[in-house]
């Protein structure tokens, strides 16, 4: 079963405004893995659960074509409003039914999204659409998050940690997969050649003028 909690227009608008682009450290990790396992040319990357496209657009300079896929029409609408690079396009679609030719894709990514997928069906599609030695990268982030701004970093961090503690019991059960650092997802990846990497990250957002620090984990696997 796929989970669909991000469908509304107002949700998509907030995502467009406030979500940070995928961290460059994660992108570099994924690209060097793909280079090592498959090598160039990098023709087609597909970003599943792309939301309003922050995670998709960051791949544009490295591939001939990048396609963002999301089950939510509102998220795709928001993504399409951005004057993005010309080689990036977006389509509404399901992670479990990917409309790409067999053996046509170099890289499949999913940022903060794979825990919502039906992993068994998703992996069948990944196996089908990837080129030989093509790669899949599934990454996400876990609290505690630190927020930094002038001299109120400590209070801000305390507020965000309190927020997680208070809302935690009401989260979807799927969020446990994130707290568990994607261990279930690692086991659901059917390619034997796979690895799991953790990375401490920092980023700043021009909208909020805040600096953030948190931990990302990234699962990387390569098709035989
Ligand atoms: C937390 S957002 C991540 C957005 C973006 N990748 C990022 O890193 O900013 C998760 C997205 O996955 C999408 N999604 C959830 N289940 C999906 C599925 N089965 N197929 C395609 N997209 C899905 C949601 O609609 C949502 O836009």
mmCIF file with all atom_site columns, C-alpha atoms and ligand atoms in Angstrom, residues 2-3 6 15 19-20 22 47-51 54-55 69-72 75 93-96 111-113 116-117, ligand 1:
data_model
loop_
_atom_site.group_PDB
_atom_site.id
_atom_site.type_symbol
_atom_site.label_atom_id
_atom_site.label_alt_id
_atom_site.label_comp_id
_atom_site.label_asym_id
_atom_site.label_entity_id
_atom_site.label_seq_id
_atom_site.pdbx_PDB_ins_code
_atom_site.Cartn_x
_atom_site.Cartn_y
_atom_site.Cartn_z
_atom_site.occupancy
_atom_site.B_iso_or_equiv
_atom_site.pdbx_formal_charge
_atom_site.auth_seq_id
_atom_site.auth_comp_id
_atom_site.auth_asym_id
_atom_site.auth_atom_id
_atom_site.pdbx_PDB_model_num
ATOM   1  C CA  . UNK A 1 2   ? 1.247  3.530  -0.796  1.00 0.00 ? 2   UNK A CA  1
ATOM   2  C CA  . UNK A 1 3   ? 0.610  6.325  1.743   1.00 0.00 ? 3   UNK A CA  1
ATOM   3  C CA  . UNK A 1 6   ? 0.971  15.312 0.985   1.00 0.00 ? 6   UNK A CA  1
ATOM   4  C CA  . UNK A 1 15  ? 6.806  22.851 0.784   1.00 0.00 ? 15  UNK A CA  1
ATOM   5  C CA  . UNK A 1 19  ? 11.759 23.060 2.110   1.00 0.00 ? 19  UNK A CA  1
ATOM   6  C CA  . UNK A 1 20  ? 15.506 23.220 1.708   1.00 0.00 ? 20  UNK A CA  1
ATOM   7  C CA  . UNK A 1 22  ? 18.658 18.379 -0.970  1.00 0.00 ? 22  UNK A CA  1
ATOM   8  C CA  . UNK A 1 47  ? 13.622 11.636 -8.672  1.00 0.00 ? 47  UNK A CA  1
ATOM   9  C CA  . UNK A 1 48  ? 10.639 9.864  -7.079  1.00 0.00 ? 48  UNK A CA  1
ATOM   10 C CA  . UNK A 1 49  ? 8.497  11.664 -4.490  1.00 0.00 ? 49  UNK A CA  1
ATOM   11 C CA  . UNK A 1 50  ? 9.965  14.911 -5.815  1.00 0.00 ? 50  UNK A CA  1
ATOM   12 C CA  . UNK A 1 51  ? 7.477  17.224 -4.046  1.00 0.00 ? 51  UNK A CA  1
ATOM   13 C CA  . UNK A 1 54  ? 13.927 21.045 -4.682  1.00 0.00 ? 54  UNK A CA  1
ATOM   14 C CA  . UNK A 1 55  ? 15.500 17.576 -4.698  1.00 0.00 ? 55  UNK A CA  1
ATOM   15 C CA  . UNK A 1 69  ? 7.694  12.122 -10.202 1.00 0.00 ? 69  UNK A CA  1
ATOM   16 C CA  . UNK A 1 70  ? 5.164  12.656 -7.427  1.00 0.00 ? 70  UNK A CA  1
ATOM   17 C CA  . UNK A 1 71  ? 1.807  11.089 -6.632  1.00 0.00 ? 71  UNK A CA  1
ATOM   18 C CA  . UNK A 1 72  ? 0.427  14.505 -5.668  1.00 0.00 ? 72  UNK A CA  1
ATOM   19 C CA  . UNK A 1 75  ? 3.144  19.094 -5.615  1.00 0.00 ? 75  UNK A CA  1
ATOM   20 C CA  . UNK A 1 93  ? 2.919  9.235  -11.019 1.00 0.00 ? 93  UNK A CA  1
ATOM   21 C CA  . UNK A 1 94  ? 3.375  6.480  -8.480  1.00 0.00 ? 94  UNK A CA  1
ATOM   22 C CA  . UNK A 1 95  ? 6.667  5.082  -7.165  1.00 0.00 ? 95  UNK A CA  1
ATOM   23 C CA  . UNK A 1 96  ? 5.093  1.668  -7.588  1.00 0.00 ? 96  UNK A CA  1
ATOM   24 C CA  . UNK A 1 111 ? 14.688 12.200 -0.884  1.00 0.00 ? 111 UNK A CA  1
ATOM   25 C CA  . UNK A 1 112 ? 12.683 11.904 2.340   1.00 0.00 ? 112 UNK A CA  1
ATOM   26 C CA  . UNK A 1 113 ? 10.110 9.864  0.456   1.00 0.00 ? 113 UNK A CA  1
ATOM   27 C CA  . UNK A 1 116 ? 5.994  6.222  2.113   1.00 0.00 ? 116 UNK A CA  1
ATOM   28 C CA  . UNK A 1 117 ? 6.439  3.738  -0.741  1.00 0.00 ? 117 UNK A CA  1
HETATM 29 C C1  . LIG B 2 .   ? 8.586  14.638 2.368   1.00 0.00 ? 1   LIG B C1  1
HETATM 30 S S1  . LIG B 2 .   ? 8.224  14.880 0.663   1.00 0.00 ? 1   LIG B S1  1
HETATM 31 C C2  . LIG B 2 .   ? 9.852  14.968 -0.063  1.00 0.00 ? 1   LIG B C2  1
HETATM 32 C C3  . LIG B 2 .   ? 9.947  15.932 -1.223  1.00 0.00 ? 1   LIG B C3  1
HETATM 33 C C4  . LIG B 2 .   ? 11.325 16.051 -1.852  1.00 0.00 ? 1   LIG B C4  1
HETATM 34 N N1  . LIG B 2 .   ? 11.835 14.801 -2.338  1.00 0.00 ? 1   LIG B N1  1
HETATM 35 C C5  . LIG B 2 .   ? 12.341 16.695 -0.913  1.00 0.00 ? 1   LIG B C5  1
HETATM 36 O O1  . LIG B 2 .   ? 13.324 16.015 -0.552  1.00 0.00 ? 1   LIG B O1  1
HETATM 37 O O2  . LIG B 2 .   ? 12.170 17.851 -0.568  1.00 0.00 ? 1   LIG B O2  1
HETATM 38 C C6  . LIG B 2 .   ? 7.618  13.293 0.186   1.00 0.00 ? 1   LIG B C6  1
HETATM 39 C C7  . LIG B 2 .   ? 6.931  13.296 -1.174  1.00 0.00 ? 1   LIG B C7  1
HETATM 40 O O3  . LIG B 2 .   ? 6.719  11.932 -1.585  1.00 0.00 ? 1   LIG B O3  1
HETATM 41 C C8  . LIG B 2 .   ? 5.492  11.872 -2.296  1.00 0.00 ? 1   LIG B C8  1
HETATM 42 N N2  . LIG B 2 .   ? 5.018  10.485 -2.295  1.00 0.00 ? 1   LIG B N2  1
HETATM 43 C C9  . LIG B 2 .   ? 4.600  9.772  -1.212  1.00 0.00 ? 1   LIG B C9  1
HETATM 44 N N3  . LIG B 2 .   ? 4.267  8.518  -1.587  1.00 0.00 ? 1   LIG B N3  1
HETATM 45 C C10 . LIG B 2 .   ? 4.481  8.443  -2.939  1.00 0.00 ? 1   LIG B C10 1
HETATM 46 C C11 . LIG B 2 .   ? 4.325  7.405  -3.908  1.00 0.00 ? 1   LIG B C11 1
HETATM 47 N N4  . LIG B 2 .   ? 3.891  6.201  -3.551  1.00 0.00 ? 1   LIG B N4  1
HETATM 48 N N5  . LIG B 2 .   ? 4.654  7.673  -5.202  1.00 0.00 ? 1   LIG B N5  1
HETATM 49 C C12 . LIG B 2 .   ? 5.108  8.908  -5.559  1.00 0.00 ? 1   LIG B C12 1
HETATM 50 N N6  . LIG B 2 .   ? 5.259  9.921  -4.691  1.00 0.00 ? 1   LIG B N6  1
HETATM 51 C C13 . LIG B 2 .   ? 4.966  9.701  -3.394  1.00 0.00 ? 1   LIG B C13 1
HETATM 52 C C14 . LIG B 2 .   ? 4.590  12.852 -1.538  1.00 0.00 ? 1   LIG B C14 1
HETATM 53 O O4  . LIG B 2 .   ? 3.479  13.271 -2.306  1.00 0.00 ? 1   LIG B O4  1
HETATM 54 C C15 . LIG B 2 .   ? 5.568  13.985 -1.172  1.00 0.00 ? 1   LIG B C15 1
HETATM 55 O O5  . LIG B 2 .   ? 5.536  15.013 -2.119  1.00 0.00 ? 1   LIG B O5  1
#
